[in-house]
Coordinates of C-alpha atoms (C1' of nucleotides) in Angstrom, one line a residue:
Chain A
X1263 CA 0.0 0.0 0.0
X1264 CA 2.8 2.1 0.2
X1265 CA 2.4 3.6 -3.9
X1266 CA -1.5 5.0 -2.5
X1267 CA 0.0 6.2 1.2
X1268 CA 2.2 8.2 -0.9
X1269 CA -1.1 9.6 -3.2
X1270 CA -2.7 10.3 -0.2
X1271 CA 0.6 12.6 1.6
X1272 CA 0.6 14.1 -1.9
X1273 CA -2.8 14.6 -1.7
X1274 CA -2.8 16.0 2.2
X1275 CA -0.1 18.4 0.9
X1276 CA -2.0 19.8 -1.5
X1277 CA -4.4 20.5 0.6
X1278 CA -2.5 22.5 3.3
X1279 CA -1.1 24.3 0.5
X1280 CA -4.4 24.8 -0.9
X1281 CA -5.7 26.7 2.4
X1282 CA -2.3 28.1 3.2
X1283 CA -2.1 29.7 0.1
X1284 CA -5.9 31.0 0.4
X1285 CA -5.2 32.6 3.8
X1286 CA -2.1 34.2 2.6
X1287 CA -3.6 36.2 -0.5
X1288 CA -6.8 37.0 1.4
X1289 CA -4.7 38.7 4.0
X1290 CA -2.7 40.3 1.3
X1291 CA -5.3 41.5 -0.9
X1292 CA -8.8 40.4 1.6
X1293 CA -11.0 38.0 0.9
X1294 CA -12.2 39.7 -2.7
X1295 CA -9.0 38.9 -4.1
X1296 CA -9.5 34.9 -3.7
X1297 CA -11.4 33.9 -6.5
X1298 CA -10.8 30.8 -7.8
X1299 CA -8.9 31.3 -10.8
X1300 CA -6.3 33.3 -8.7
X1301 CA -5.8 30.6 -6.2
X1302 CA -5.4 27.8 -8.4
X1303 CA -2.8 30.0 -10.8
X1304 CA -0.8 30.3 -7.2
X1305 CA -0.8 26.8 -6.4
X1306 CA -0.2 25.8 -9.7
X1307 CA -2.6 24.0 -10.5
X1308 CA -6.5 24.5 -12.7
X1309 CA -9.5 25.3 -11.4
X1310 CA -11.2 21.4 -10.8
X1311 CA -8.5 20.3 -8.4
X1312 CA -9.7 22.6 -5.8
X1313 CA -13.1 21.4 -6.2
X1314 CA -11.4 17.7 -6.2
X1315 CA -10.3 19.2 -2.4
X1316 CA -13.2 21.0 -1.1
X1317 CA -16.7 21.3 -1.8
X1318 CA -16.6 25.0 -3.1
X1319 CA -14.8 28.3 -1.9
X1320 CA -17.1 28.4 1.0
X1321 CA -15.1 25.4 2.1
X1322 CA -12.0 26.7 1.7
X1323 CA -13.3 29.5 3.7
X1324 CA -13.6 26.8 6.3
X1325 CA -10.7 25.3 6.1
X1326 CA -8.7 28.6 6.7
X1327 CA -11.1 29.5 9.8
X1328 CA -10.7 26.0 11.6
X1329 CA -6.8 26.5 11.1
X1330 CA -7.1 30.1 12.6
X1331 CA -8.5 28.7 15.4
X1332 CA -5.8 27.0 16.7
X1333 CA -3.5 30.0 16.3
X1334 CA -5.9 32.5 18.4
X1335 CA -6.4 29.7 21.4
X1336 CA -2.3 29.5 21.3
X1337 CA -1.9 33.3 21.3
X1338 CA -4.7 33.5 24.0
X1339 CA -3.0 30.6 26.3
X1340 CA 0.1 32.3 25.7
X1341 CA -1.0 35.6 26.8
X1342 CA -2.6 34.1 30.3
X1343 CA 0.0 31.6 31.4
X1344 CA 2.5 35.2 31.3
X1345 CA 0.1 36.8 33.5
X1346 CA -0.1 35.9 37.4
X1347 CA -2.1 38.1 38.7
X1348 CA -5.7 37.6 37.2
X1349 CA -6.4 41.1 36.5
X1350 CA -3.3 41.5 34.2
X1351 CA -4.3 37.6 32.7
X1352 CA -7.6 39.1 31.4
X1353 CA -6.1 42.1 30.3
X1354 CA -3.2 40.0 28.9
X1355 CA -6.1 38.2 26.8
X1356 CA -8.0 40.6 25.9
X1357 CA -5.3 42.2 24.8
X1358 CA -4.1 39.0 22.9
X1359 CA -7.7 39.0 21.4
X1360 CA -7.4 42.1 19.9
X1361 CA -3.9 41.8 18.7
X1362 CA -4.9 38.8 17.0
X1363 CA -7.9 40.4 15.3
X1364 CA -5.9 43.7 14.2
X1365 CA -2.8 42.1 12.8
X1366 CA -4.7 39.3 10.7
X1367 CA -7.8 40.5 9.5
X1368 CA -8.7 38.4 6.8
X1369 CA -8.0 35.2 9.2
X1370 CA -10.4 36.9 11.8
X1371 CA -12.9 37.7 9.3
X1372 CA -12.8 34.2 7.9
X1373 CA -13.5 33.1 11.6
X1374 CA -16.1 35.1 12.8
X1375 CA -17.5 37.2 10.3
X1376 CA -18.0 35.2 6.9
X1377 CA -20.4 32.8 6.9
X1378 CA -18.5 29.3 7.2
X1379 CA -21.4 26.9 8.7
X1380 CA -19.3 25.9 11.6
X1381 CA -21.2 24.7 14.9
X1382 CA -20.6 27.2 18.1
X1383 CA -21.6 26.4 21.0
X1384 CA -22.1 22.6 20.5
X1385 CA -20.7 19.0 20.8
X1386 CA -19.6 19.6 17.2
X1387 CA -17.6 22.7 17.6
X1388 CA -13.5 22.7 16.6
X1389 CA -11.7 21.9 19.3
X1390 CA -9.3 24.7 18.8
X1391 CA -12.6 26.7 19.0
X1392 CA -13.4 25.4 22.3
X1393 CA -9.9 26.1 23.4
X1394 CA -9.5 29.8 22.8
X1395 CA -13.2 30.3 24.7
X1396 CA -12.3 28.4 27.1
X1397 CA -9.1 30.7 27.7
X1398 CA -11.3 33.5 27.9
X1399 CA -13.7 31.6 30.4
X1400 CA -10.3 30.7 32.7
X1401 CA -9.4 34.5 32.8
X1402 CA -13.1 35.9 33.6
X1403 CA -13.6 32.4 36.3
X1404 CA -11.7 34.5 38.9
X1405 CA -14.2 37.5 38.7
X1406 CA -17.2 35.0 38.5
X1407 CA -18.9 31.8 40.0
X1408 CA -20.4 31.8 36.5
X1409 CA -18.2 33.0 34.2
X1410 CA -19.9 31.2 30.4
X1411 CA -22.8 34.2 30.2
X1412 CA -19.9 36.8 31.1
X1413 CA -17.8 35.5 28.5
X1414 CA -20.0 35.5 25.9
X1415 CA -20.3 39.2 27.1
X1416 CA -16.8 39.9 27.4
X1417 CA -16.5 38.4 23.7
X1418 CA -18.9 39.7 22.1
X1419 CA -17.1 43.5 23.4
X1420 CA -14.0 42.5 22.1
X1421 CA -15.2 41.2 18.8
X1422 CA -17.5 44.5 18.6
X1423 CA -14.2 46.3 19.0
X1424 CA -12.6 44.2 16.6
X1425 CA -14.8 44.6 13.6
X1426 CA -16.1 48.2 14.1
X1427 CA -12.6 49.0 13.9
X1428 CA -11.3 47.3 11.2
X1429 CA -14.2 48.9 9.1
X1430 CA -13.5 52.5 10.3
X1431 CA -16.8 52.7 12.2
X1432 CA -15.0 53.7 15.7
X1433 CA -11.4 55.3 15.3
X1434 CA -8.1 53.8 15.5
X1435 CA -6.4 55.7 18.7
X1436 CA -8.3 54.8 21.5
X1437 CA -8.2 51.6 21.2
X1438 CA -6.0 50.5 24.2
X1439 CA -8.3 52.4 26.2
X1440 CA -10.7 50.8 25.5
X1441 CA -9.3 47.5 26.5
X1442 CA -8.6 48.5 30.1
X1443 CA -11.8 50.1 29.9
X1444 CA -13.8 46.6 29.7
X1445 CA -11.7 45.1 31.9
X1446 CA -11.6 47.4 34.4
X1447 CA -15.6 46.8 34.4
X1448 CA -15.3 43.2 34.5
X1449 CA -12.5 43.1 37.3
X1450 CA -14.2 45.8 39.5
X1451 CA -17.9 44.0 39.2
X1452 CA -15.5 40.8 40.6
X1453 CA -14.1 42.8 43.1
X1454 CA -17.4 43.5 44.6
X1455 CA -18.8 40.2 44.6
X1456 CA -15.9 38.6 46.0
Chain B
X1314 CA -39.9 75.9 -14.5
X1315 CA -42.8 73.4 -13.4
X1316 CA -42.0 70.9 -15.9
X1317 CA -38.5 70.3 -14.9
X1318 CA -40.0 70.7 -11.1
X1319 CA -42.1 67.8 -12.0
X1320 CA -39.6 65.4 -13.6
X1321 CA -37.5 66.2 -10.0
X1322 CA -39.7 65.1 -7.8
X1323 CA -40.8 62.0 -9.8
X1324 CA -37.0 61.4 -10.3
X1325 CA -36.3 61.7 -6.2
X1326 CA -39.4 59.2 -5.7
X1327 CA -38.3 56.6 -8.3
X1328 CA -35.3 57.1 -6.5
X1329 CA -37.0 56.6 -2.8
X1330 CA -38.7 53.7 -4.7
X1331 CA -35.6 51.5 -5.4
X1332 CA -33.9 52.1 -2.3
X1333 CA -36.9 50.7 -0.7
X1334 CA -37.4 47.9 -2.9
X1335 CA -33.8 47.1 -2.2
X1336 CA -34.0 47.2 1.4
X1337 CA -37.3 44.8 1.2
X1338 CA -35.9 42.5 -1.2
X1339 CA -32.9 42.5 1.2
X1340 CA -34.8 42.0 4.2
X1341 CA -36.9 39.2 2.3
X1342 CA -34.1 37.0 1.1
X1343 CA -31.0 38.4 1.7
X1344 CA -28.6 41.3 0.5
X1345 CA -27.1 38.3 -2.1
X1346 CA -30.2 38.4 -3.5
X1347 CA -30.3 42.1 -4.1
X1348 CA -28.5 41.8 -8.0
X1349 CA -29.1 44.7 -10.4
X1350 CA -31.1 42.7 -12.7
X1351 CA -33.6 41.6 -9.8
X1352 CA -34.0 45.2 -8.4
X1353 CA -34.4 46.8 -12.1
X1354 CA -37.0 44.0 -12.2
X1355 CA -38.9 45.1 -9.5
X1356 CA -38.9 48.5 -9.7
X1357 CA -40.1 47.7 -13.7
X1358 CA -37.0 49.7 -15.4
X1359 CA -34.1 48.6 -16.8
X1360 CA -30.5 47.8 -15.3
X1361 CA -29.1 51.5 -16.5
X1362 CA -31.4 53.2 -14.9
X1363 CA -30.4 51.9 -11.7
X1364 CA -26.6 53.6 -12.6
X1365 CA -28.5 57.0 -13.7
X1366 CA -29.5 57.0 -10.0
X1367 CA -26.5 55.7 -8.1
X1368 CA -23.0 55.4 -8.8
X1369 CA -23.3 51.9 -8.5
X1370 CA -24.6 49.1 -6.1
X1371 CA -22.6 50.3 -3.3
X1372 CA -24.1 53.5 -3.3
X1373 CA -27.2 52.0 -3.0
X1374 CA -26.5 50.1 -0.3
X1375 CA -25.4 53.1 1.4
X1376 CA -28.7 55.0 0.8
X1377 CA -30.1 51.9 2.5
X1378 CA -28.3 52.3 5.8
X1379 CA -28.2 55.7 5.8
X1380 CA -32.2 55.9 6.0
X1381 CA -31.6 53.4 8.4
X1382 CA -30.1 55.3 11.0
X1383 CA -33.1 57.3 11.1
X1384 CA -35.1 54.8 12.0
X1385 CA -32.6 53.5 15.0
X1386 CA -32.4 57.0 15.9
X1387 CA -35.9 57.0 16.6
X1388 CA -36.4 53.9 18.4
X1389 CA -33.0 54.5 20.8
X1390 CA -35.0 58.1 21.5
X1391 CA -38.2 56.1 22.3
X1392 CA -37.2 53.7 24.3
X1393 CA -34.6 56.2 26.1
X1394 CA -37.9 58.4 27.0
X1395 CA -40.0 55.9 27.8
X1396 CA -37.8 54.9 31.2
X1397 CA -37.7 57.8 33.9
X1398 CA -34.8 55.7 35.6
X1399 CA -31.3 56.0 34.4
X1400 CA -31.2 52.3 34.6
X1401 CA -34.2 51.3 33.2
X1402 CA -33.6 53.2 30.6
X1403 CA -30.2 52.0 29.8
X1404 CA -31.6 48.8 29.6
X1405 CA -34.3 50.2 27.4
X1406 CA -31.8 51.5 24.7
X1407 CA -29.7 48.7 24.5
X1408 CA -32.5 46.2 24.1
X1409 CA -34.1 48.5 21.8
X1410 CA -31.2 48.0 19.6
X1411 CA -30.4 44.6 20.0
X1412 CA -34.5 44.3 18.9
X1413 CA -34.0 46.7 16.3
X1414 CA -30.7 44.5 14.9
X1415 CA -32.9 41.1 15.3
X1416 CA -36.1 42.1 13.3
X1417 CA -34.4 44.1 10.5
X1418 CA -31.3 42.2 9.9
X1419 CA -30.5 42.8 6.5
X1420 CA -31.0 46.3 7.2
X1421 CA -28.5 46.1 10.2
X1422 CA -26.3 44.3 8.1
X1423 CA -26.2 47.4 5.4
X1424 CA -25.5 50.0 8.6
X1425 CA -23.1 48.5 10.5
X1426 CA -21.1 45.5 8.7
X1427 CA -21.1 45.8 4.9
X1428 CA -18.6 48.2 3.6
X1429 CA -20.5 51.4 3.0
X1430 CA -17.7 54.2 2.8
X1431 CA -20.0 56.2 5.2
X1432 CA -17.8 58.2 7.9
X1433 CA -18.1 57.2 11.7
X1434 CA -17.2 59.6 14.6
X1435 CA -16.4 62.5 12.2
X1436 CA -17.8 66.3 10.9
X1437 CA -18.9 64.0 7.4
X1438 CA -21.0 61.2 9.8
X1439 CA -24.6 61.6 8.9
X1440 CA -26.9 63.6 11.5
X1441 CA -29.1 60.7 12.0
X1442 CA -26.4 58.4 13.0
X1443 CA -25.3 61.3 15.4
X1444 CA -28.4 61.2 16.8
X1445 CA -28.5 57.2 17.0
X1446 CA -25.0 57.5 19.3
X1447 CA -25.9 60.6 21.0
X1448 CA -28.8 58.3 22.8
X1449 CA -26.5 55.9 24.0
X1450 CA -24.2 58.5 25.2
X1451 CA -27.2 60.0 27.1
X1452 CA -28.2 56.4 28.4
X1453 CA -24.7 55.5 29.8
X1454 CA -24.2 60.0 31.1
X1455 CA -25.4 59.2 34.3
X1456 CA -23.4 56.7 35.0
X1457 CA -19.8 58.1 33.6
X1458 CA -19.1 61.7 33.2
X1459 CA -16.7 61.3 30.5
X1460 CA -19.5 58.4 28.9
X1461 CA -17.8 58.5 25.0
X1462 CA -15.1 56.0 25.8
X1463 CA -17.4 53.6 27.6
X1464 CA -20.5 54.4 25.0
X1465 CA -18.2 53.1 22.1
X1466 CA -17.4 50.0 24.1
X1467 CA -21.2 49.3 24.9
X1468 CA -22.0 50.0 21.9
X1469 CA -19.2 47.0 20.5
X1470 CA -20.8 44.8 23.4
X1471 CA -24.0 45.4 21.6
X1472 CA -22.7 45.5 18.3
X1473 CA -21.0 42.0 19.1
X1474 CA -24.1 40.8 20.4
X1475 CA -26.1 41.3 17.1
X1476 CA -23.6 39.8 14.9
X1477 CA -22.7 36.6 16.6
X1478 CA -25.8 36.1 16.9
X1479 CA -27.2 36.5 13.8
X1480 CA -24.0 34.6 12.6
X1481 CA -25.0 31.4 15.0
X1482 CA -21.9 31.9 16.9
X1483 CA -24.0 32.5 20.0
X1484 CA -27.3 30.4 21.3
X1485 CA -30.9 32.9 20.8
X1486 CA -31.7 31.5 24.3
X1487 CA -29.7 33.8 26.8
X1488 CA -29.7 36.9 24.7
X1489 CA -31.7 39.0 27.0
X1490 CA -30.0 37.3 30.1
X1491 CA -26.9 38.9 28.5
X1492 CA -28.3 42.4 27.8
X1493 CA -29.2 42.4 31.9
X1494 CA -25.3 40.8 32.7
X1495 CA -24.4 44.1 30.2
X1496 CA -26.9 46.7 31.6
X1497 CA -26.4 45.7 35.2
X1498 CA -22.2 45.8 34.4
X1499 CA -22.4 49.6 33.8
X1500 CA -25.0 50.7 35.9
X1501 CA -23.4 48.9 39.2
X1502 CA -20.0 50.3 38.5
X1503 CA -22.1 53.6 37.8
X1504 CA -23.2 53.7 41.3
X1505 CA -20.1 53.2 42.4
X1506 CA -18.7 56.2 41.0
X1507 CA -21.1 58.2 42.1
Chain C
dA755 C1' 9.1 -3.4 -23.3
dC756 C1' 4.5 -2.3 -24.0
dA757 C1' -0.3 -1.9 -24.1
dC758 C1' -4.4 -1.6 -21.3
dG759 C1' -7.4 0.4 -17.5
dA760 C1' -8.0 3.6 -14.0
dT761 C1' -7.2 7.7 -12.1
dT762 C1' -5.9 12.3 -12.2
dT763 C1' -5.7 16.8 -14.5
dC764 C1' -6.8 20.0 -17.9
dT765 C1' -9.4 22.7 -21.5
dA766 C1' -13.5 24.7 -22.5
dG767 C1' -17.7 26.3 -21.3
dC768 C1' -22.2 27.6 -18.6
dA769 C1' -25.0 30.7 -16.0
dA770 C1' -25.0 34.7 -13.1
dT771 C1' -22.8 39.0 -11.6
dG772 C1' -21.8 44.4 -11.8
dC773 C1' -21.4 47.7 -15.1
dT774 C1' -21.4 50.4 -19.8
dA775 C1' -21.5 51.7 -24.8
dG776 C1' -24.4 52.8 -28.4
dT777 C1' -28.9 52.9 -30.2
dT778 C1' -33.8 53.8 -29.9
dA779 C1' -37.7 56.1 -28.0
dT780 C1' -39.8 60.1 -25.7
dT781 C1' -40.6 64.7 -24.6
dC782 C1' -40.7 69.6 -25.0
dG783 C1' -39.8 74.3 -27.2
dG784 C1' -40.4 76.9 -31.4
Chain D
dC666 C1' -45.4 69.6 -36.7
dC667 C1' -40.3 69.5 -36.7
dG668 C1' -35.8 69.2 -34.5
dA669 C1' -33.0 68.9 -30.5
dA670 C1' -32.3 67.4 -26.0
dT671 C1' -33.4 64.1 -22.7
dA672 C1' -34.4 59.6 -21.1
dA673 C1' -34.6 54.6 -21.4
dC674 C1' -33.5 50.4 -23.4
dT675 C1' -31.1 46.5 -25.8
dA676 C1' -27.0 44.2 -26.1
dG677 C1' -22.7 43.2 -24.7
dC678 C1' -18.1 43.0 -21.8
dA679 C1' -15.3 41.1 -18.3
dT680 C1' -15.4 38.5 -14.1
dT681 C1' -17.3 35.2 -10.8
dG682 C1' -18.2 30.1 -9.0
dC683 C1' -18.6 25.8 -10.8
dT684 C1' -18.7 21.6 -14.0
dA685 C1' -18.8 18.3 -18.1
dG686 C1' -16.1 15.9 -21.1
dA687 C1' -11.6 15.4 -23.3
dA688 C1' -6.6 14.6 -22.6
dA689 C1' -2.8 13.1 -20.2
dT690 C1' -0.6 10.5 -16.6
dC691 C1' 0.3 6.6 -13.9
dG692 C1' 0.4 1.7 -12.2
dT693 C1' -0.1 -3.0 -13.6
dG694 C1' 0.0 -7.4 -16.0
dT695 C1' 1.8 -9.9 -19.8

DNA sequence: ACACGATTTCTAGCAATGCTAGTTATTCGG
DNA sequence: CCGAATAACTAGCATTGCTAGAAATCGTGT
C-alpha cells in the first residue's frame, strides 16, 4: 500500500497548500481577491483540483477558519500563562484577542465574520474553537462563580471592537483604552462580589 | 420651471422607490439576492437606470443604511424616553437595539457590517447616525461623566451581540440574560462612582 | 518493453454578476 | 409639426463560482 499512502501525503499536501495559500492572499489582498482562478494559478494547478479538495470556496473559507482557530487559542494561552495576577491575565487576553484580530484581519474575518457553517456552541464545535473560549472563560472564572454568560459578554465587546474598527466605524487611537476600559468593568464587578 | 419641477420630484421618488425595494428584497431573502437585474425587475425599469441614480450598487446600499439610522435613531429616542430611571432606561436602549438588529437584519447588516464608505465619529458622519450614538451616550451620562469612551465599548458589546448572533456563533436563548449581565455591568460600577 | 485500464488533470464552457457603450424612444420648445 | 435634447432600453463585456467531457498520466500485468 505504500504507492496510495504516498497519493494520499501528496494529496494532504496539496491540501494544506491549498488553504495556506488562500489565507495568505486574502490577508494580502482580503477576501475579494481569492477567487478561484487566482488561487489555483498560485498553487499551480487548474480550477477542478480545488473542487477535487473541497466542496466549493465556502469550504476553503472553512478550512482557513478552523486552522485560525488554533492559532488564536495558542496566542490567547500564551497571553494568560504570562500573566499571574488575574487582573493582568484578562487584560493579557484581551489584549491578545485584539492583537490577533488587528494584525490578521482576513483570518479573523474568515473566523467570525463570513459565513463558514461551523457549529458554536455545541458538541460539534473545533476543538481549537473550544480552546481559545475556554481561555477567555479561565481569565473571567476569577471574577465570577459563573463565568460562560460573562464570556460570551466579554466576547462579544472584544469582537464589537474588533470589527467596528477594522471597518472605520469607531477610530483607531483609543483603542488601548478601550481595552482597560472593559476590563476594568469586568475586574471591579469581581471585586465586589468577592 | 414646473416641468422640470415635476420630472424632479418624480426622479427623487423613483429614486425613494428602489432604495426601498432594495432594502425589502434585502430583508426578504438576503442582500445576495439584491442583483441589479432583480432590483431593475422590481422597480419595472431597466439595469441603466439603476446607474442614472446611483454610482453603483454600493451607493445603494449606502442609501439603505443611511435611511436606516433614522429609523434606529428613533427607536434608541423612544425607548430612552419611555424609562424615567437612568437604569431602566439604559436597559431600554440597549434592548431597543439589540431588537431593532434582530427584526431588520438585513438592514442592520447594510449599517453597521457591509462596507459602505460612510464616515463614523467625524464632521462627514450623517446627523441621524449622530443622533443614533448621542442616545446611547445620554443612556450611559449618568453613570460616567466622561460616557464617549465607555458608549463606544457598549456600543461593541451590543454590536457583538447582534452579529454573533445572527452569525450562530452565540445560542438565541440567553440573549436577553446577556443584555441584563451588560446593563447591570455599567449601571453597578455607575453607582459606584457616584 | 509495451499496451491496457483507472485515475488524475486540464481545456472549454455555462449561467450569473456588476457595469457600460451605443442605439432607440420620448418629450418639450419653437 | 419638426428638431434637439433628454431619457430609457437592448445588447454586450469582463469576471465570478462551478462543472462536463476530453486529454494526459500513472500503475499494472503480460
Amino acid at each position: 500500500m505504500s504507492i496510495a499512502a504516498r497519493r494520499h501525503r501528496e494529496r494532504a499536501q496539496r491540501h494544506d497548500l491549498i488553504v495556506a495559500t488562500a489565507r495568505d492572499l486574502a490577508e494580502a489582498e482580503g477576501w475579494d481577491a481569492v477567487t478561484t482562478r487566482r488561487l489555483a494559478q498560485l498553487v499551480e494547478y487548474s480550477q477542478p483540483v480545488l473542487y477535487s479538495h473541497f466542496d466549493g470556496k465556502d469550504a476553503i473559507v472553512r478550512a482557513v477558519a478552523i486552522e485560525g482557530f488554533a492559532d488564536l487559542a495558542a496566542q490567547l494561552t500564551h497571553a494568560r500563562s504570562g500573566a499571574d495576577e488575574p487582573g493582568l491575565a484578562l487584560r493579557a487576553v484581551c489584549g491578545a484577542y485584539l492583537a490577533f484580530a488587528a494584525e490578521r484581519p482576513a483570518l479573523y474575518e474568515a473566523m467570525f465574520v463570513l459565513p463558514i457553517d461551523v457549529k458554536f456552541a455545541s458538541e460539534e464545535t473545533p476543538p481549537d474553537l473550544k480552546a481559545a473560549f475556554g481561555e477567555l472563560v479561565g481569565a473571567i472564572k476569577p471574577f465570577d462563580a459563573h463565568p460562560e454568560l460573562r464570556t460570551e459578554v466579554v466576547w462579544a465587546a472584544l469582537h464589537g471592537l474588533a470589527v467596528l474598527r477594522r471597518g472605520g466605524r469607531i477610530p483607531a487611537d483609543a483603542q488601548e483604552a478601550r481595552i482597560d476600559l472593559l476590563v476594568s468593568q469586568i475586574s471591579e464587578a469581581g471585586s465586589l462580589r468577592a
